[in-house]
Short mmCIF file of C-alpha atoms and ligand atoms in Angstrom, two decimals:
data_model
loop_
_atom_site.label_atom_id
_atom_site.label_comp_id
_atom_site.label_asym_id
_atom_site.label_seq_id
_atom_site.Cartn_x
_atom_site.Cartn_y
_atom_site.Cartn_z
CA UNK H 1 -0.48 -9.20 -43.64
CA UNK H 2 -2.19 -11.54 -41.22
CA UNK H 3 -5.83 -11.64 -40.35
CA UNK H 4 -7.36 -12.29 -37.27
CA UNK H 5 -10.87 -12.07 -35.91
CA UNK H 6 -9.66 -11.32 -32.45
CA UNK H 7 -5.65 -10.35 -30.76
CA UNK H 8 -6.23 -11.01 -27.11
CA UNK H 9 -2.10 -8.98 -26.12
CA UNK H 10 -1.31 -10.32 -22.96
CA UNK H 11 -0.43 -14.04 -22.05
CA UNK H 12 -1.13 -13.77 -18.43
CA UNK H 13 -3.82 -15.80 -16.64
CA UNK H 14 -6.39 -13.11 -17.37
CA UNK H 15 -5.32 -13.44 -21.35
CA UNK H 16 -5.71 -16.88 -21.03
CA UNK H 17 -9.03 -17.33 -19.43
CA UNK H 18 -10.18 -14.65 -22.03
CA UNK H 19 -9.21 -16.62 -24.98
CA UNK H 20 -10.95 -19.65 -23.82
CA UNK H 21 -13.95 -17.54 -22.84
CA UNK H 22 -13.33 -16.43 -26.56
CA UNK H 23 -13.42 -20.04 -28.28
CA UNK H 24 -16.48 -20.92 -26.42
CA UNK H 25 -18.12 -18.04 -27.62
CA UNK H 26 -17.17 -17.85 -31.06
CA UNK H 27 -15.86 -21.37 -32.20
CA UNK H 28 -15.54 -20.03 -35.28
CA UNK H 29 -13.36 -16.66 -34.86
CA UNK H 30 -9.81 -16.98 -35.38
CA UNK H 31 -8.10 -15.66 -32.16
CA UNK H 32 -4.26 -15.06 -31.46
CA UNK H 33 -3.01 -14.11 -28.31
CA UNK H 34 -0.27 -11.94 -28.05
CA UNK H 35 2.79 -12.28 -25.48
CA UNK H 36 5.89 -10.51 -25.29
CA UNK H 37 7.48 -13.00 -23.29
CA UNK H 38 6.53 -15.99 -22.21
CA UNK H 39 2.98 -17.28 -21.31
CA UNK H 40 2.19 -16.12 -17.29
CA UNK H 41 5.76 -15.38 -16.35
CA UNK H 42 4.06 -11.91 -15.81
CA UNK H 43 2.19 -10.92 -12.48
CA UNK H 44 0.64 -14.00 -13.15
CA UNK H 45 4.08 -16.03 -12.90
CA UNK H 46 4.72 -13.41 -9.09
CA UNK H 47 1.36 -14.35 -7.88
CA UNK H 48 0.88 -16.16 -4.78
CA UNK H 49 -2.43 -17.32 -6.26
CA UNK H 50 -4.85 -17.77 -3.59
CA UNK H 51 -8.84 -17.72 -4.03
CA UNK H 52 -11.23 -16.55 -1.18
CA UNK H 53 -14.67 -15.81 -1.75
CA UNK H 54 -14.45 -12.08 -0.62
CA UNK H 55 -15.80 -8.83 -2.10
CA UNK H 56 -16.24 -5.49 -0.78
CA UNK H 57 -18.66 -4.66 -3.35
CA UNK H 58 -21.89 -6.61 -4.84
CA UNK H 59 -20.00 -6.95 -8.34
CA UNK H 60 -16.88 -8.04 -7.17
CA UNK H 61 -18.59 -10.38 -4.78
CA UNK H 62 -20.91 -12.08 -7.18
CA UNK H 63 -17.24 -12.09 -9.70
CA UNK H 64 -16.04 -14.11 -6.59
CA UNK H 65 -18.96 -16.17 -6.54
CA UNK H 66 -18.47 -16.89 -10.35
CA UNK H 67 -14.70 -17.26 -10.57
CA UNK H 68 -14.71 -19.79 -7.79
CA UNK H 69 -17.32 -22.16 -9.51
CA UNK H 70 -15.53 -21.47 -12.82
CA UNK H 71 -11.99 -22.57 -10.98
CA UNK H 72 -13.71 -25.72 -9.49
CA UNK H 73 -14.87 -26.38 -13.29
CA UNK H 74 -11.39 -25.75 -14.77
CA UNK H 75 -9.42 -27.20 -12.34
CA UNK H 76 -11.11 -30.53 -12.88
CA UNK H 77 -11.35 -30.74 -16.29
CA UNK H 78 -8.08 -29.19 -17.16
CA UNK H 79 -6.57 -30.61 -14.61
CA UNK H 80 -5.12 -27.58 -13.19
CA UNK H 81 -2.32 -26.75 -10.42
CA UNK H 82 -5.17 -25.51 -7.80
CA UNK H 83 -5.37 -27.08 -4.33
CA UNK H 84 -7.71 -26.37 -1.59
CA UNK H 85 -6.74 -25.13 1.45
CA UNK H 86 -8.69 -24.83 4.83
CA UNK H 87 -8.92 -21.14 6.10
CA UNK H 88 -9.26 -18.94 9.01
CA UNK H 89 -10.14 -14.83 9.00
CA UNK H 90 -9.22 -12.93 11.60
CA UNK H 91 -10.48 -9.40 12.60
CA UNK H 92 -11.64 -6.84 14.87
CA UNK H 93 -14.44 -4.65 15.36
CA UNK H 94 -17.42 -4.98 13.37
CA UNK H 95 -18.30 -8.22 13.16
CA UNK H 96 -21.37 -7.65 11.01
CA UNK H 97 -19.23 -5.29 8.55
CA UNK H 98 -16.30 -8.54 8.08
CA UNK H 99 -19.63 -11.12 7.72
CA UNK H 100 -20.77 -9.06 4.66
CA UNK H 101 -17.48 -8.89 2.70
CA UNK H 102 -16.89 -12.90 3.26
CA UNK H 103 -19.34 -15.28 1.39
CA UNK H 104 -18.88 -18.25 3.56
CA UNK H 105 -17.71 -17.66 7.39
CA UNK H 106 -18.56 -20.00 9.76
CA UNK H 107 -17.68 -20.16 13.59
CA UNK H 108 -14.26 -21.01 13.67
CA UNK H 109 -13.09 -25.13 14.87
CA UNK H 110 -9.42 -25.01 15.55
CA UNK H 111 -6.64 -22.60 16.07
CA UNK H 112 -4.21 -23.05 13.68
CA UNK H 113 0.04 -23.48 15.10
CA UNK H 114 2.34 -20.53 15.14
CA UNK H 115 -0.01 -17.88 16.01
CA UNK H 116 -2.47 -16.38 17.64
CA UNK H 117 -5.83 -14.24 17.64
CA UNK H 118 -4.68 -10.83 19.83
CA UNK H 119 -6.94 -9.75 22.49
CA UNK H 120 -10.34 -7.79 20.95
CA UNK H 121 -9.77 -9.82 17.56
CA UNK H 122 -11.98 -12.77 16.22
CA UNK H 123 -11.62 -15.70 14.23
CA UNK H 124 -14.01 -17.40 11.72
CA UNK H 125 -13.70 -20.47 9.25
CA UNK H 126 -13.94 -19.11 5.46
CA UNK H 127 -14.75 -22.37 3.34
CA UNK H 128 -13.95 -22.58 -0.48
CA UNK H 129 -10.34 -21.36 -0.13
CA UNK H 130 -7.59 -22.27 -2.37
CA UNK H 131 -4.54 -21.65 -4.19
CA UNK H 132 -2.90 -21.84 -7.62
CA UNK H 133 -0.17 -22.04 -9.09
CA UNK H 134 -1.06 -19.65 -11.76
CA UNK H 135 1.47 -19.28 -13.91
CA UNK H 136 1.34 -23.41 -15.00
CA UNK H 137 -2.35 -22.65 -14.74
CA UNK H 138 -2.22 -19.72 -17.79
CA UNK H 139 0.39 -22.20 -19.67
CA UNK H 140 -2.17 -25.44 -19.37
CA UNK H 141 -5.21 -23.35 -20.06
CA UNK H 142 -3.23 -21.90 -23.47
CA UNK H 143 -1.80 -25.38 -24.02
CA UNK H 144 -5.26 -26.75 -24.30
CA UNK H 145 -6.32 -24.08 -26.44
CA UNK H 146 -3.42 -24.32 -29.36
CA UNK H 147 -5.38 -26.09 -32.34
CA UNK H 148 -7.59 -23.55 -32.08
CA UNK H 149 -6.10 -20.17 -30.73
CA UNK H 150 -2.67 -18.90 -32.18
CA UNK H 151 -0.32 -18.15 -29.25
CA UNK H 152 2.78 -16.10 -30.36
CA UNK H 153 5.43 -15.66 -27.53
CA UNK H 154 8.50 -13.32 -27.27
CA UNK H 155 5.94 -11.20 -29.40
CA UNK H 156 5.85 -7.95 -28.37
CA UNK H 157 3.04 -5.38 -29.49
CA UNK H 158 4.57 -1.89 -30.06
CA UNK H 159 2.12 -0.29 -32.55
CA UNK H 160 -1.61 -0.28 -32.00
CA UNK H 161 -3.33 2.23 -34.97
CA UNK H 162 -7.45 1.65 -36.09
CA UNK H 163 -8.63 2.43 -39.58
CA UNK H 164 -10.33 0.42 -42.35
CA UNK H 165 -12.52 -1.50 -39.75
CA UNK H 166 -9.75 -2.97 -38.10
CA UNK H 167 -6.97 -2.58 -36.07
CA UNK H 168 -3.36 -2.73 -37.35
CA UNK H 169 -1.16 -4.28 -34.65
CA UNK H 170 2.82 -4.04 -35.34
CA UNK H 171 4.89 -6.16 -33.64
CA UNK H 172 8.40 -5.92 -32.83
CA UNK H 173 9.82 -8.21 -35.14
CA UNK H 174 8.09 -6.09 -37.78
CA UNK H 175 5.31 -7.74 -39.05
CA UNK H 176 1.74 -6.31 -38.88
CA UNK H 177 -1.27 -8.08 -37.99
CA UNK H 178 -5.02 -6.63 -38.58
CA UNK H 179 -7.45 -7.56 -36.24
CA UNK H 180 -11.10 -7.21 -36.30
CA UNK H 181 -11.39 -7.00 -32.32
CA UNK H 182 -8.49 -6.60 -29.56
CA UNK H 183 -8.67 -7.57 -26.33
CA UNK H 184 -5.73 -5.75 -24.31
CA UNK H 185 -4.82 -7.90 -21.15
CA UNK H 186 -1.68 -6.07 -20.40
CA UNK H 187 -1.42 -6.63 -16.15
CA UNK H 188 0.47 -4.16 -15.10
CA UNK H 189 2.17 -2.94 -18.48
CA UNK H 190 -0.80 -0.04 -18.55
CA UNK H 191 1.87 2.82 -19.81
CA UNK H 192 3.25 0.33 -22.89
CA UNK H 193 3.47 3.30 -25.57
CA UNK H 194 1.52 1.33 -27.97
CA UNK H 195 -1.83 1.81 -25.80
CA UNK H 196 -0.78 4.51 -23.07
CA UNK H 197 -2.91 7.12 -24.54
CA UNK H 198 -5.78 4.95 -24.56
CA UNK H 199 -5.68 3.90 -21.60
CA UNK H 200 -4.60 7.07 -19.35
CA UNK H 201 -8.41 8.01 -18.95
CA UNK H 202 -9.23 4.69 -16.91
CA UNK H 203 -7.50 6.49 -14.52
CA UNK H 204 -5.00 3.17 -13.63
CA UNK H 205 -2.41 3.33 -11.18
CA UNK H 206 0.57 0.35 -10.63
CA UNK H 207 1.34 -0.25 -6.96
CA UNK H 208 4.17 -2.87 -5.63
CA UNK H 209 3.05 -5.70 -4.41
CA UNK H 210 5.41 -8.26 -1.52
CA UNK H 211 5.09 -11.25 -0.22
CA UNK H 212 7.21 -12.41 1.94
CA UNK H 213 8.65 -16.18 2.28
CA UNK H 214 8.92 -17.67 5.70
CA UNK H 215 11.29 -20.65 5.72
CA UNK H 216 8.94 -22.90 8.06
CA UNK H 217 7.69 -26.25 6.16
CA UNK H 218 3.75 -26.41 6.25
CA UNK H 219 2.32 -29.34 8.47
CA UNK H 220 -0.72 -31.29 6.34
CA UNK H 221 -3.67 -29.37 7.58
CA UNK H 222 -2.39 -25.93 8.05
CA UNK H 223 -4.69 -23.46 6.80
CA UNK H 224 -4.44 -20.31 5.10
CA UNK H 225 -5.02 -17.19 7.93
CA UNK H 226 -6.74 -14.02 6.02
CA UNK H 227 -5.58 -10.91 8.72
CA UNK H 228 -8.80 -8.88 7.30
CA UNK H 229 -8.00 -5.41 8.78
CA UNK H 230 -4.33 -5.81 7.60
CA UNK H 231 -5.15 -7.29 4.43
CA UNK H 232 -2.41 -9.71 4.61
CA UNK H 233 -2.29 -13.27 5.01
CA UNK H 234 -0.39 -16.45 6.01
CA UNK H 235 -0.83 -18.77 2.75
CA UNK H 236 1.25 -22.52 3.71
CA UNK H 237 2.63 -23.42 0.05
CA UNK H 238 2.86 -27.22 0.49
CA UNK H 239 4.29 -27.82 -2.93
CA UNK H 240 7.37 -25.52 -2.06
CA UNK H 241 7.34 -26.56 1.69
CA UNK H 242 7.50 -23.15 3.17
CA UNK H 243 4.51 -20.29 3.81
CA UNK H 244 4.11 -16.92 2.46
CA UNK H 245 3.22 -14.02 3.90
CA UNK H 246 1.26 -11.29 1.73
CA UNK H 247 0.96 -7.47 3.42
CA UNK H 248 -0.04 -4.32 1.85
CA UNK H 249 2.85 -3.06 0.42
CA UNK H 250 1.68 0.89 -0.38
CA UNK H 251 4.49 1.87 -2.85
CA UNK H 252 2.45 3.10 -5.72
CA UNK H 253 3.47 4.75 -9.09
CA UNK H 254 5.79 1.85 -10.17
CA UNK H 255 6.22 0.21 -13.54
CA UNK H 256 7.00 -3.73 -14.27
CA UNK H 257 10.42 -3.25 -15.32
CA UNK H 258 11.47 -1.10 -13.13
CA UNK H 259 15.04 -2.53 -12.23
CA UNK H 260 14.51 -1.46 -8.57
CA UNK H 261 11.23 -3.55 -8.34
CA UNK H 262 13.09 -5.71 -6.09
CA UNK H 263 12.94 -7.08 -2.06
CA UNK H 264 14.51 -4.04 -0.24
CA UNK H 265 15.29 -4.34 3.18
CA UNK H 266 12.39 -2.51 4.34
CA UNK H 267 9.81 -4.36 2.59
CA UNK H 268 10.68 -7.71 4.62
CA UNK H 269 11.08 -5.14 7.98
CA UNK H 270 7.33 -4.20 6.59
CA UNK H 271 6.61 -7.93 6.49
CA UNK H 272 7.83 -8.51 10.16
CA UNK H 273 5.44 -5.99 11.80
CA UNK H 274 2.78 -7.00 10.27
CA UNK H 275 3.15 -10.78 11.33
CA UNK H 276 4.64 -10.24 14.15
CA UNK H 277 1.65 -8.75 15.56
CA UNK H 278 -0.17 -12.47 15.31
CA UNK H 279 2.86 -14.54 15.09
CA UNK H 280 5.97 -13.36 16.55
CA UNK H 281 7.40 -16.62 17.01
CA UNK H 282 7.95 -16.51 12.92
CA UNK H 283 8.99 -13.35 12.26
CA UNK H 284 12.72 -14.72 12.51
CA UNK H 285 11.71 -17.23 9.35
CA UNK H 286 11.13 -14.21 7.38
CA UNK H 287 13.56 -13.90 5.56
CA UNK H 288 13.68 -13.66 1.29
CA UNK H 289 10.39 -13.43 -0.95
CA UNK H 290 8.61 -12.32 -4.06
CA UNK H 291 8.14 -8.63 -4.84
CA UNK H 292 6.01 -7.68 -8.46
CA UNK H 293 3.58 -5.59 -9.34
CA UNK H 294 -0.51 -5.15 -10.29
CA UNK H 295 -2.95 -2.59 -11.50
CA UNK H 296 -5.43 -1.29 -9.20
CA UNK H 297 -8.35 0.98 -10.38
CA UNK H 298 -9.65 3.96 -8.68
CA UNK H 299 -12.90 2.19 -7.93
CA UNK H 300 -10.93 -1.00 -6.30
CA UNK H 301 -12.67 -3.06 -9.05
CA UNK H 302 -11.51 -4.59 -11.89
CA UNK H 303 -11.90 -3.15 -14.93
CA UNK H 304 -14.00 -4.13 -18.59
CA UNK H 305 -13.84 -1.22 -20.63
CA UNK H 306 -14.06 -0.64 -24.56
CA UNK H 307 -11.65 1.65 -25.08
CA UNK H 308 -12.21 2.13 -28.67
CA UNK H 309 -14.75 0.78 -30.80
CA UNK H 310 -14.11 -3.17 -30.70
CA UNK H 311 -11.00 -2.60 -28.59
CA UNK H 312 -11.40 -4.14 -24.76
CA UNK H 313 -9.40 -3.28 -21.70
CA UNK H 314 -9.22 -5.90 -19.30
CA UNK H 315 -7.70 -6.17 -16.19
CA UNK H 316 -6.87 -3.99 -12.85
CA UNK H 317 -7.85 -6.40 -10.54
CA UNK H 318 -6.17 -4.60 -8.23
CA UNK H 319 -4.08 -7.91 -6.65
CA UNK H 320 -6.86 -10.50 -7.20
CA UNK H 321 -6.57 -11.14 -10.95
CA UNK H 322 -6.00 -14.76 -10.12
CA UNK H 323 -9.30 -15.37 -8.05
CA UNK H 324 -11.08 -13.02 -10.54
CA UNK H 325 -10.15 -14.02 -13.75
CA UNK H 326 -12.87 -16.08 -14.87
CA UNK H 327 -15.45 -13.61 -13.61
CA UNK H 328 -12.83 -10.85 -15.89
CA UNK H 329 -12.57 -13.33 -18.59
CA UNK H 330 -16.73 -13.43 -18.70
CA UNK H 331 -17.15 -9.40 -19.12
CA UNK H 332 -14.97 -9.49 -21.45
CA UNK H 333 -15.99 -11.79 -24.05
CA UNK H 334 -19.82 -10.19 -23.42
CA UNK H 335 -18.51 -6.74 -24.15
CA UNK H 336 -17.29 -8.29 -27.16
CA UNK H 337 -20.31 -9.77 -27.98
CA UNK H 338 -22.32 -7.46 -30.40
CA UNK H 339 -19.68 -6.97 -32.50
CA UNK H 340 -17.62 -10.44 -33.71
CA UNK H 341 -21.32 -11.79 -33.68
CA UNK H 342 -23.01 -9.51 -36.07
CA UNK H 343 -22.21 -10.23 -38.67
CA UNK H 344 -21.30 -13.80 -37.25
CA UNK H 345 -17.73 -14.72 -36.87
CA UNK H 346 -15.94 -15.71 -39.68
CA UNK H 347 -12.65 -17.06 -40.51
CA UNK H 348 -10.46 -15.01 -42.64
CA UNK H 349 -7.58 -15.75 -44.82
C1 FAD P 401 3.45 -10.93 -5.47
C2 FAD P 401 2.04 -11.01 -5.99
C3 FAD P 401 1.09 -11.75 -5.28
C4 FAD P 401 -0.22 -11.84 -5.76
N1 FAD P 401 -1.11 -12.62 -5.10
C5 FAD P 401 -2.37 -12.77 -5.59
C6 FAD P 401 -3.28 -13.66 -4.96
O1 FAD P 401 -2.98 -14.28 -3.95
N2 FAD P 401 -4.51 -13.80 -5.52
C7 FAD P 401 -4.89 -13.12 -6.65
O2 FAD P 401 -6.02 -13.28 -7.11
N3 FAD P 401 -4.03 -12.27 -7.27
C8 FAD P 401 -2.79 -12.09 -6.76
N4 FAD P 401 -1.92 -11.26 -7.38
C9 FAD P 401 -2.38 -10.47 -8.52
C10 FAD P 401 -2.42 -11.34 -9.76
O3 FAD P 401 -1.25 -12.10 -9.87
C11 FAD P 401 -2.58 -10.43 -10.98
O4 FAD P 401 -3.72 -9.62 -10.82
C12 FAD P 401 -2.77 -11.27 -12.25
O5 FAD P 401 -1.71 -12.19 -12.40
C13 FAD P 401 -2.86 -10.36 -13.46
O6 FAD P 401 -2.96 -11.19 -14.59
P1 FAD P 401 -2.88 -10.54 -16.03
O7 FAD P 401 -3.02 -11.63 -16.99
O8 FAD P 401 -3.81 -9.39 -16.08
O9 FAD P 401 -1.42 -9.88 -16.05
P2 FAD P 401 0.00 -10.56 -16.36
O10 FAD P 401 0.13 -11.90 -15.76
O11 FAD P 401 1.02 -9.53 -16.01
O12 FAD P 401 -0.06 -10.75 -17.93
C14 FAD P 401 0.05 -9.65 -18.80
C15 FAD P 401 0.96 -10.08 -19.91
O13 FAD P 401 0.99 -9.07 -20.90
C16 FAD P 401 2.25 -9.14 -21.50
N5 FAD P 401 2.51 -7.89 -22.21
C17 FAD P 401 2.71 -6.67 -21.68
N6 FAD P 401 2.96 -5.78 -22.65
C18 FAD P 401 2.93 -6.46 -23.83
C19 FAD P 401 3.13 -6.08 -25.19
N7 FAD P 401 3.44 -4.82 -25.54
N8 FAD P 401 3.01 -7.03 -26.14
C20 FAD P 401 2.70 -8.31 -25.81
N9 FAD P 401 2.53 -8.72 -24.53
C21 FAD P 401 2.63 -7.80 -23.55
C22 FAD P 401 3.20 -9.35 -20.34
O14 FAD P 401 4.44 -9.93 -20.75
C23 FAD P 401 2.40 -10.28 -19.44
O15 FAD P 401 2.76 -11.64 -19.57
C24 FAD P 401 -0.60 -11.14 -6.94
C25 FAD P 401 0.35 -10.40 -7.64
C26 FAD P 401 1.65 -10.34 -7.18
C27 FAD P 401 2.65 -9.52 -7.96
#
């Protein structure tokens, strides 16, 4: 049976980032990630990937804080499918309440085409915007990582038992693999049977997510347009020459492969009152998109928990596990910390 010093299950962008965190940490831990399919063509391969520094909490604002310098870092030295975008917020009422959940909004210089700020709303510039595409982002952050990380696609986990010290992971093509520490990444594939029991207490819930796709090519310095009381936005995806319109979809209670997970109807109706309320003139462009899912917690934060001695949760970022992912990546590999270090990491054969 195989040895490992950590299984990080998962090959999303959160997996990713944690198995990097991982090497850093421990350069000399033997780490395997897990992934049933193939790497990020989970919610990570859905997502529409953009970063802005926002938090409605301290933690999740000072995760912000750190993801975004951690991006910048990445980005250049992986060179990474991120792009900046200029961006504009737009709410009502209290200004003072939509100041303290952005980190950097500045009085805004230019009203973007195609829409417009309805009477009793505000706009502001929000610098350090931008967006990813995240599933080639989790495939060249693994990529760089195979030498020293394991990655095992189309590998599903579908047993997760503890004794002896370690854990016994089976995998579908029947082999077993004991691990010293896990680290489950899962996204949104909380009720797997392997870890559904575990995880139940966390108190997780899936919810659909939609973004709509507006057939109207981006001009150069179009910016992304953050509806703050909405919680939607108007993201221009240059690469694929049309924009993308995110809205709070609020079907909860659904699971990743649930064959009905699809764009009904309604959802892009949904999508067109939303925008139409800032941009009527492209509600008529409306007209296909993306529809996944995510894992939101009950505290609307994302979640680092040790399940089980030496076993990590991670994720329920609750539709920012892009932006967050460093900052996720981070808790993780210090909740791991006491244990692969003492006694120090080892290799094992
Ligand atoms: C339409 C949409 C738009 C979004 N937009 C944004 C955005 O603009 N900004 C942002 O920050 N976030 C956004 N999100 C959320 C973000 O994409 C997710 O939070 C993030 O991708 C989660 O990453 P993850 O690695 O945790 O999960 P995933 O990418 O889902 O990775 C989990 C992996 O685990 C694997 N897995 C599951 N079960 C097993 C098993 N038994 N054995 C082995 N492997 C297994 C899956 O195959 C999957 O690849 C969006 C999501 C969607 C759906």
């Amino acid at each position: 049976m195989d040895r490992v010093d950590l299984a990080v299950i998962g090959g999303g962008v959160v997996g990713a980032l944690i198995a990097r965190e991982a090497v850093a940490a421990f350069p000399d831990a033997t780490v395997t990630v897990l992934e049933r399919g193939l790497v990020g063509q989970g919610a990570s391969g859905r997502s529409a990937g953009v970063h802005f520094p926002r938090g409605a909490t301290e933690r999740v604002r000072s995760m912000s804080q750190h993801s975004e310098r951690a991006w910048a870092h990445l980005a250049r030295e992986l060179d990474l499918p991120i792009r900046a975008v200029p961006a504009t917020v737009v709410a009502a009422g209290d200004a003072d309440a939509v100041a303290a959940a952005y980190l950097r909004l500045g009085e805004a210089s230019s009203r973007p085409r195609g829409w417009a700020v309805p009477p009793g709303s505000r706009a502001w510039d929000l610098a350090g915007c931008q967006y990813a595409d995240v599933q080639g982002v989790a495939e060249r952050v693994l990529a760089e990582l195979r030498g020293h990380v394991t990655v095992l696609e189309g590998t599903e986990v579908t047993d997760l038992a503890v004794g002896g010290g370690h854990h016994r992971l089976t995998l579908a093509q029947g082999q077993r693999l004991l691990a010293r520490r896990v680290v489950l990444a899962p996204g949104p594939w909380i009720a797997q049977p392997a870890w559904a029991d575990l995880v139940a207490p966390l108190g997780l819930r899936v919810k659909k997510i939609v973004a709509a796709h507006l057939d109207e090519v981006p001009a150069p310095g179009d910016p992304l347009v953050v509806f703050h009381d909405e919680d939607a936005f108007l993201l221009p995806l240059h690469e694929r020459r049309h924009h993308l319109f995110s809205y709070t979809c609020d079907r909860w209670d659904v699971a990743p492969d649930d064959a009905d997970l699809v764009l009904a109807p309604s959802d892009l109706d949904d999508a067109r009152a939303v925008l139409g309320r800032f941009a009527p003139g492209l509600t008529s462009r409306c007209t296909s998109g993306r529809v996944f899912c995510d894992a939101y917690s009950p505290g609307r934060e994302p979640v680092v928990a040790e399940l089980l001695p030496g076993l990590v949760f991670a994720g329920a970022a609750n539709g920012s596990g892009y932006r967050l992912a460093p900052a996720i990546a981070a808790e993780t590999v210090a909740a791991l910390h006491p244990t692969p270090t003492s006694p120090p990491p080892r290799r094992q054969s």
